[in-house]
PDB file of C-alpha atoms in Angstrom:
ATOM      1  CA  MET A   1     116.004  73.772  88.086  1.00 40.00           C
ATOM      2  CA  LYS A   2     115.690  74.925  91.653  1.00 36.00           C
ATOM      3  CA  LYS A   3     112.116  75.771  92.589  1.00 37.00           C
ATOM      4  CA  PRO A   4     111.471  79.182  94.167  1.00 39.00           C
ATOM      5  CA  ALA A   5     110.602  79.312  97.841  1.00 39.00           C
ATOM      6  CA  PRO A   6     106.836  79.042  98.419  1.00 39.00           C
ATOM      7  CA  SER A   7     106.618  82.644  99.626  1.00 38.00           C
ATOM      8  CA  ALA A   8     108.486  83.900  96.547  1.00 37.00           C
ATOM      9  CA  ALA A   9     106.255  81.848  94.263  1.00 36.00           C
ATOM     10  CA  ARG A  10     103.134  83.282  95.888  1.00 37.00           C
ATOM     11  CA  THR A  11     104.508  86.801  95.553  1.00 40.00           C
ATOM     12  CA  ALA A  12     105.212  86.332  91.848  1.00 39.00           C
ATOM     13  CA  ALA A  13     101.823  84.758  91.207  1.00 41.00           C
ATOM     14  CA  ASN A  14      99.959  87.517  93.012  1.00 48.00           C
ATOM     15  CA  ALA A  15     101.988  90.462  91.726  1.00 49.00           C
ATOM     16  CA  PRO A  16     100.091  92.942  89.531  1.00 55.00           C
ATOM     17  CA  HIS A  17     101.336  93.596  85.994  1.00 79.00           C
ATOM     18  CA  GLU A  18     100.887  97.329  86.473  1.00 83.00           C
ATOM     19  CA  VAL A  19     100.110  99.930  89.106  1.00 88.00           C
ATOM     20  CA  ARG A  20      98.654 103.384  88.622  1.00 89.00           C
ATOM     21  CA  ILE A  21      99.532 106.811  89.947  1.00 92.00           C
ATOM     22  CA  ILE A  22      96.687 107.781  92.263  1.00 92.00           C
ATOM     23  CA  GLY A  23      96.594 111.577  92.207  1.00 92.00           C
ATOM     24  CA  GLY A  24      97.998 114.807  90.842  1.00 92.00           C
ATOM     25  CA  LEU A  25      99.133 115.765  87.358  1.00 91.00           C
ATOM     26  CA  TRP A  26      99.639 112.190  86.158  1.00 93.00           C
ATOM     27  CA  LYS A  27      96.638 110.618  87.863  1.00 92.00           C
ATOM     28  CA  ARG A  28      95.750 107.153  86.463  1.00 88.00           C
ATOM     29  CA  THR A  29      99.051 106.857  84.557  1.00 90.00           C
ATOM     30  CA  ARG A  30     100.008 103.184  84.343  1.00 87.00           C
ATOM     31  CA  LEU A  31     103.395 102.030  85.608  1.00 87.00           C
ATOM     32  CA  PRO A  32     104.629  98.624  84.409  1.00 77.00           C
ATOM     33  CA  VAL A  33     105.508  95.981  86.991  1.00 82.00           C
ATOM     34  CA  ALA A  34     108.283  93.736  85.707  1.00 72.00           C
ATOM     35  CA  ASP A  35     108.510  90.120  86.804  1.00 71.00           C
ATOM     36  CA  ARG A  36     111.618  90.538  88.924  1.00 69.00           C
ATOM     37  CA  PRO A  37     112.660  88.760  92.162  1.00 62.00           C
ATOM     38  CA  GLY A  38     111.714  90.763  95.230  1.00 62.00           C
ATOM     39  CA  LEU A  39     109.720  93.393  93.327  1.00 66.00           C
ATOM     40  CA  ARG A  40     106.630  94.150  95.390  1.00 69.00           C
ATOM     41  CA  PRO A  41     104.942  97.422  94.479  1.00 72.00           C
ATOM     42  CA  THR A  42     103.437  99.421  97.318  1.00 80.00           C
ATOM     43  CA  PRO A  43      99.695  98.595  97.276  1.00 80.00           C
ATOM     44  CA  SER A  44      97.429 101.377  96.022  1.00 86.00           C
ATOM     45  CA  ARG A  45      95.538 101.638  99.315  1.00 89.00           C
ATOM     46  CA  VAL A  46      98.813 102.027 101.214  1.00 92.00           C
ATOM     47  CA  ARG A  47     100.007 104.749  98.824  1.00 93.00           C
ATOM     48  CA  GLU A  48      96.670 106.492  99.163  1.00 94.00           C
ATOM     49  CA  THR A  49      97.007 106.480 102.955  1.00 95.00           C
ATOM     50  CA  LEU A  50     100.616 107.667 102.774  1.00 96.00           C
ATOM     51  CA  PHE A  51      99.803 110.626 100.536  1.00 96.00           C
ATOM     52  CA  ASN A  52      96.829 111.534 102.694  1.00 95.00           C
ATOM     53  CA  TRP A  53      99.349 111.770 105.534  1.00 96.00           C
ATOM     54  CA  LEU A  54     101.866 113.755 103.485  1.00 96.00           C
ATOM     55  CA  GLY A  55      99.250 116.024 101.961  1.00 89.00           C
ATOM     56  CA  GLN A  56      97.901 116.197  98.441  1.00 87.00           C
ATOM     57  CA  ASP A  57     100.102 119.147  97.422  1.00 94.00           C
ATOM     58  CA  LEU A  58     103.853 118.529  97.664  1.00 97.00           C
ATOM     59  CA  SER A  59     104.822 121.625  95.673  1.00 96.00           C
ATOM     60  CA  GLY A  60     108.517 122.418  95.993  1.00 97.00           C
ATOM     61  CA  TRP A  61     109.425 119.215  97.851  1.00 98.00           C
ATOM     62  CA  ARG A  62     112.750 117.399  97.305  1.00 98.00           C
ATOM     63  CA  CYS A  63     112.550 113.624  97.551  1.00 98.00           C
ATOM     64  CA  ILE A  64     114.439 110.398  96.947  1.00 98.00           C
ATOM     65  CA  ASP A  65     112.896 106.980  96.297  1.00 98.00           C
ATOM     66  CA  ALA A  66     115.891 104.909  97.370  1.00 97.00           C
ATOM     67  CA  PHE A  67     114.652 101.475  96.242  1.00 95.00           C
ATOM     68  CA  ALA A  68     112.495 102.679  93.389  1.00 95.00           C
ATOM     69  CA  GLY A  69     111.348  99.460  91.666  1.00 92.00           C
ATOM     70  CA  THR A  70     108.330 100.652  89.676  1.00 91.00           C
ATOM     71  CA  GLY A  71     108.932 104.242  90.809  1.00 93.00           C
ATOM     72  CA  ALA A  72     105.387 104.415  92.188  1.00 94.00           C
ATOM     73  CA  LEU A  73     106.318 106.337  95.347  1.00 96.00           C
ATOM     74  CA  GLY A  74     108.657 108.879  93.790  1.00 97.00           C
ATOM     75  CA  LEU A  75     106.477 109.433  90.725  1.00 96.00           C
ATOM     76  CA  GLU A  76     103.409 109.870  92.938  1.00 96.00           C
ATOM     77  CA  ALA A  77     105.285 112.618  94.793  1.00 97.00           C
ATOM     78  CA  ALA A  78     106.309 114.280  91.509  1.00 97.00           C
ATOM     79  CA  SER A  79     102.744 114.046  90.234  1.00 97.00           C
ATOM     80  CA  ARG A  80     101.673 116.039  93.303  1.00 96.00           C
ATOM     81  CA  GLY A  81     104.203 118.826  92.797  1.00 97.00           C
ATOM     82  CA  ALA A  82     107.563 117.638  94.150  1.00 97.00           C
ATOM     83  CA  VAL A  83     110.165 119.488  92.071  1.00 97.00           C
ATOM     84  CA  ASP A  84     113.228 117.307  92.643  1.00 98.00           C
ATOM     85  CA  VAL A  85     112.730 113.545  92.750  1.00 98.00           C
ATOM     86  CA  THR A  86     115.479 110.924  92.408  1.00 98.00           C
ATOM     87  CA  LEU A  87     114.571 107.314  91.614  1.00 98.00           C
ATOM     88  CA  VAL A  88     117.403 104.970  92.616  1.00 98.00           C
ATOM     89  CA  GLU A  89     117.458 101.412  91.268  1.00 96.00           C
ATOM     90  CA  GLN A  90     120.163  98.861  90.460  1.00 93.00           C
ATOM     91  CA  ASP A  91     118.197  96.296  88.433  1.00 91.00           C
ATOM     92  CA  SER A  92     118.771  96.916  84.705  1.00 92.00           C
ATOM     93  CA  ALA A  93     115.258  95.882  83.601  1.00 89.00           C
ATOM     94  CA  LEU A  94     113.628  98.122  86.203  1.00 91.00           C
ATOM     95  CA  LEU A  95     115.934 101.009  85.263  1.00 94.00           C
ATOM     96  CA  GLY A  96     114.808 100.657  81.663  1.00 93.00           C
ATOM     97  CA  ASN A  97     111.156 100.817  82.684  1.00 92.00           C
ATOM     98  CA  LEU A  98     111.770 103.861  84.868  1.00 95.00           C
ATOM     99  CA  GLY A  99     113.580 105.677  82.084  1.00 95.00           C
ATOM    100  CA  ARG A 100     110.764 105.026  79.619  1.00 93.00           C
ATOM    101  CA  VAL A 101     108.088 106.227  82.051  1.00 93.00           C
ATOM    102  CA  VAL A 102     109.984 109.409  82.933  1.00 96.00           C
ATOM    103  CA  THR A 103     110.462 110.153  79.226  1.00 95.00           C
ATOM    104  CA  GLN A 104     106.792 109.450  78.488  1.00 94.00           C
ATOM    105  CA  LEU A 105     105.693 111.807  81.261  1.00 94.00           C
ATOM    106  CA  LYS A 106     108.254 114.480  80.291  1.00 95.00           C
ATOM    107  CA  ALA A 107     109.019 114.602  83.990  1.00 94.00           C
ATOM    108  CA  GLN A 108     111.801 117.189  84.036  1.00 90.00           C
ATOM    109  CA  GLY A 109     112.165 117.200  87.810  1.00 95.00           C
ATOM    110  CA  VAL A 110     112.622 113.414  88.020  1.00 98.00           C
ATOM    111  CA  ARG A 111     116.037 111.752  87.690  1.00 97.00           C
ATOM    112  CA  VAL A 112     116.664 108.026  87.336  1.00 97.00           C
ATOM    113  CA  GLU A 113     119.910 106.929  88.987  1.00 97.00           C
ATOM    114  CA  ARG A 114     121.536 103.506  88.785  1.00 97.00           C
ATOM    115  CA  GLY A 115     122.948 102.384  92.098  1.00 96.00           C
ATOM    116  CA  ASP A 116     122.526 101.073  95.608  1.00 95.00           C
ATOM    117  CA  GLY A 117     119.856 102.797  97.671  1.00 96.00           C
ATOM    118  CA  VAL A 118     121.869 103.000 100.881  1.00 97.00           C
ATOM    119  CA  ALA A 119     124.929 104.386  99.074  1.00 97.00           C
ATOM    120  CA  ALA A 120     122.752 106.978  97.323  1.00 98.00           C
ATOM    121  CA  LEU A 121     121.354 108.098 100.674  1.00 98.00           C
ATOM    122  CA  ARG A 122     124.813 108.347 102.207  1.00 98.00           C
ATOM    123  CA  GLN A 123     125.894 110.563  99.310  1.00 97.00           C
ATOM    124  CA  ARG A 124     123.041 112.914 100.219  1.00 97.00           C
ATOM    125  CA  SER A 125     123.948 113.265 103.884  1.00 97.00           C
ATOM    126  CA  GLY A 126     123.240 116.799 105.052  1.00 96.00           C
ATOM    127  CA  GLN A 127     121.238 117.762 101.953  1.00 97.00           C
ATOM    128  CA  GLY A 128     118.037 118.378 103.922  1.00 97.00           C
ATOM    129  CA  LEU A 129     115.591 116.434 101.769  1.00 98.00           C
ATOM    130  CA  ASP A 130     111.887 116.810 102.529  1.00 98.00           C
ATOM    131  CA  VAL A 131     111.059 113.108 102.333  1.00 98.00           C
ATOM    132  CA  VAL A 132     112.891 109.819 101.825  1.00 98.00           C
ATOM    133  CA  PHE A 133     110.965 106.794 100.603  1.00 98.00           C
ATOM    134  CA  LEU A 134     112.307 103.433 101.843  1.00 97.00           C
ATOM    135  CA  ASP A 135     110.747 100.300 100.428  1.00 93.00           C
ATOM    136  CA  PRO A 136     113.585  97.741 100.242  1.00 90.00           C
ATOM    137  CA  PRO A 137     113.037  94.107  99.209  1.00 82.00           C
ATOM    138  CA  PHE A 138     111.527  92.236 102.143  1.00 78.00           C
ATOM    139  CA  GLY A 139     113.829  89.229 101.750  1.00 70.00           C
ATOM    140  CA  ASP A 140     111.445  86.967 103.697  1.00 58.00           C
ATOM    141  CA  GLY A 141     112.169  88.993 106.829  1.00 56.00           C
ATOM    142  CA  GLN A 142     115.941  88.477 106.619  1.00 61.00           C
ATOM    143  CA  ASN A 143     116.869  92.017 105.600  1.00 81.00           C
ATOM    144  CA  GLU A 144     117.339  93.615 109.013  1.00 88.00           C
ATOM    145  CA  THR A 145     120.873  94.802 108.241  1.00 91.00           C
ATOM    146  CA  LEU A 146     119.694  96.529 105.064  1.00 93.00           C
ATOM    147  CA  TYR A 147     116.840  98.235 106.914  1.00 94.00           C
ATOM    148  CA  LEU A 148     119.119  99.480 109.675  1.00 95.00           C
ATOM    149  CA  ALA A 149     121.628 100.883 107.197  1.00 95.00           C
ATOM    150  CA  ALA A 150     118.904 102.527 105.100  1.00 96.00           C
ATOM    151  CA  LEU A 151     117.234 104.141 108.111  1.00 97.00           C
ATOM    152  CA  ALA A 152     120.518 105.476 109.460  1.00 97.00           C
ATOM    153  CA  ALA A 153     121.438 106.951 106.076  1.00 98.00           C
ATOM    154  CA  ALA A 154     117.955 108.392 105.556  1.00 98.00           C
ATOM    155  CA  ARG A 155     118.095 110.118 108.943  1.00 97.00           C
ATOM    156  CA  GLN A 156     121.195 112.002 107.800  1.00 97.00           C
ATOM    157  CA  ALA A 157     119.684 112.921 104.420  1.00 98.00           C
ATOM    158  CA  VAL A 158     116.415 114.527 105.574  1.00 98.00           C
ATOM    159  CA  ARG A 159     115.989 117.983 107.050  1.00 97.00           C
ATOM    160  CA  GLU A 160     115.357 118.256 110.787  1.00 95.00           C
ATOM    161  CA  ASP A 161     111.588 118.373 110.308  1.00 95.00           C
ATOM    162  CA  GLY A 162     111.602 116.087 107.257  1.00 97.00           C
ATOM    163  CA  LEU A 163     109.907 112.724 106.852  1.00 98.00           C
ATOM    164  CA  ILE A 164     110.961 109.154 106.152  1.00 98.00           C
ATOM    165  CA  TYR A 165     108.512 106.613 104.784  1.00 98.00           C
ATOM    166  CA  LEU A 166     109.372 103.020 105.725  1.00 97.00           C
ATOM    167  CA  GLU A 167     107.669  99.938 104.335  1.00 94.00           C
ATOM    168  CA  ALA A 168     108.615  96.654 105.986  1.00 92.00           C
ATOM    169  CA  PRO A 169     107.428  93.111 106.736  1.00 90.00           C
ATOM    170  CA  ARG A 170     107.113  93.966 110.434  1.00 91.00           C
ATOM    171  CA  VAL A 171     106.239  96.893 112.668  1.00 94.00           C
ATOM    172  CA  TRP A 172     109.256  98.826 113.875  1.00 95.00           C
ATOM    173  CA  GLY A 173     109.078  99.846 117.515  1.00 95.00           C
ATOM    174  CA  GLU A 174     109.629 103.227 119.105  1.00 95.00           C
ATOM    175  CA  ASP A 175     112.663 102.140 121.138  1.00 95.00           C
ATOM    176  CA  GLU A 176     114.644 100.701 118.225  1.00 95.00           C
ATOM    177  CA  LEU A 177     113.821 103.720 116.054  1.00 97.00           C
ATOM    178  CA  ALA A 178     114.821 106.107 118.836  1.00 96.00           C
ATOM    179  CA  GLN A 179     118.301 104.559 118.824  1.00 94.00           C
ATOM    180  CA  MET A 180     118.644 105.907 115.284  1.00 94.00           C
ATOM    181  CA  GLY A 181     117.262 109.315 116.182  1.00 96.00           C
ATOM    182  CA  LEU A 182     113.807 108.655 114.731  1.00 97.00           C
ATOM    183  CA  GLN A 183     110.251 108.696 116.027  1.00 97.00           C
ATOM    184  CA  ILE A 184     106.954 107.393 114.670  1.00 97.00           C
ATOM    185  CA  HIS A 185     104.678 110.068 113.202  1.00 97.00           C
ATOM    186  CA  ARG A 186     102.067 107.722 111.700  1.00 97.00           C
ATOM    187  CA  GLN A 187     101.913 103.984 111.070  1.00 97.00           C
ATOM    188  CA  GLY A 188      99.579 101.358 109.678  1.00 96.00           C
ATOM    189  CA  ARG A 189      99.299  97.790 108.463  1.00 94.00           C
ATOM    190  CA  ALA A 190      97.820  96.238 105.319  1.00 91.00           C
ATOM    191  CA  GLY A 191      98.086  92.471 105.137  1.00 87.00           C
ATOM    192  CA  ALA A 192     101.771  91.503 105.281  1.00 84.00           C
ATOM    193  CA  VAL A 193     102.906  95.113 104.867  1.00 89.00           C
ATOM    194  CA  ALA A 194     103.705  97.387 107.810  1.00 94.00           C
ATOM    195  CA  PHE A 195     104.139 101.028 106.850  1.00 96.00           C
ATOM    196  CA  HIS A 196     105.503 103.898 108.889  1.00 97.00           C
ATOM    197  CA  LEU A 197     105.946 107.636 108.519  1.00 98.00           C
ATOM    198  CA  LEU A 198     108.896 108.685 110.655  1.00 98.00           C
ATOM    199  CA  ARG A 199     110.403 111.999 111.763  1.00 97.00           C
ATOM    200  CA  PRO A 200     113.751 112.918 113.313  1.00 96.00           C
ATOM    201  CA  LEU A 201     113.528 112.895 117.094  1.00 92.00           C
ATOM    202  CA  SER A 202     114.559 116.541 117.207  1.00 77.00           C
ATOM    203  CA  ALA A 203     111.403 117.513 115.238  1.00 57.00           C
ATOM    204  CA  GLN A 204     108.503 118.743 117.350  1.00 52.00           C
TER     205      GLN A 204
END
């Protein structure tokens, strides 16, 4: 049997078995974390920072969590009032978990959609979403093409003053983001995770 790469083995060993929704209607609700390759839930302290940036009340917001995994980002938004949240995932085991959680929460404004995150974003071009959550698999830093495609598609899916959350293994610079019509609104770093809140360049 082929042994996993050291970085993958460390990720699996250190991965939590569950994460919790931090705030809102479903505060402290547990979300299962399946043992799946590449699954790396957004750390609680990063989510807390992100939702401090976004605001505690997201009433009426329309969102998509394009690489949902545990659903922590999209469900956190729904817990804080977002009325239309789509969780996109292509892994069957993760889809099953998402469906069970949404049913348990009776989350009527949350849809679970099987599919590719980039394709789902492209289908929503021009829909004027309030926020797009992008947390693709890191792929040991070899996923640049996926990140570029996801960012380009997200830029077309958000409204002109909307927001895109990007989680990545490296910091994305202003110049490369500007080429895609995006600018940095906020950014931070927590261990190996770089996180960014981006806006369309046309937004003031």
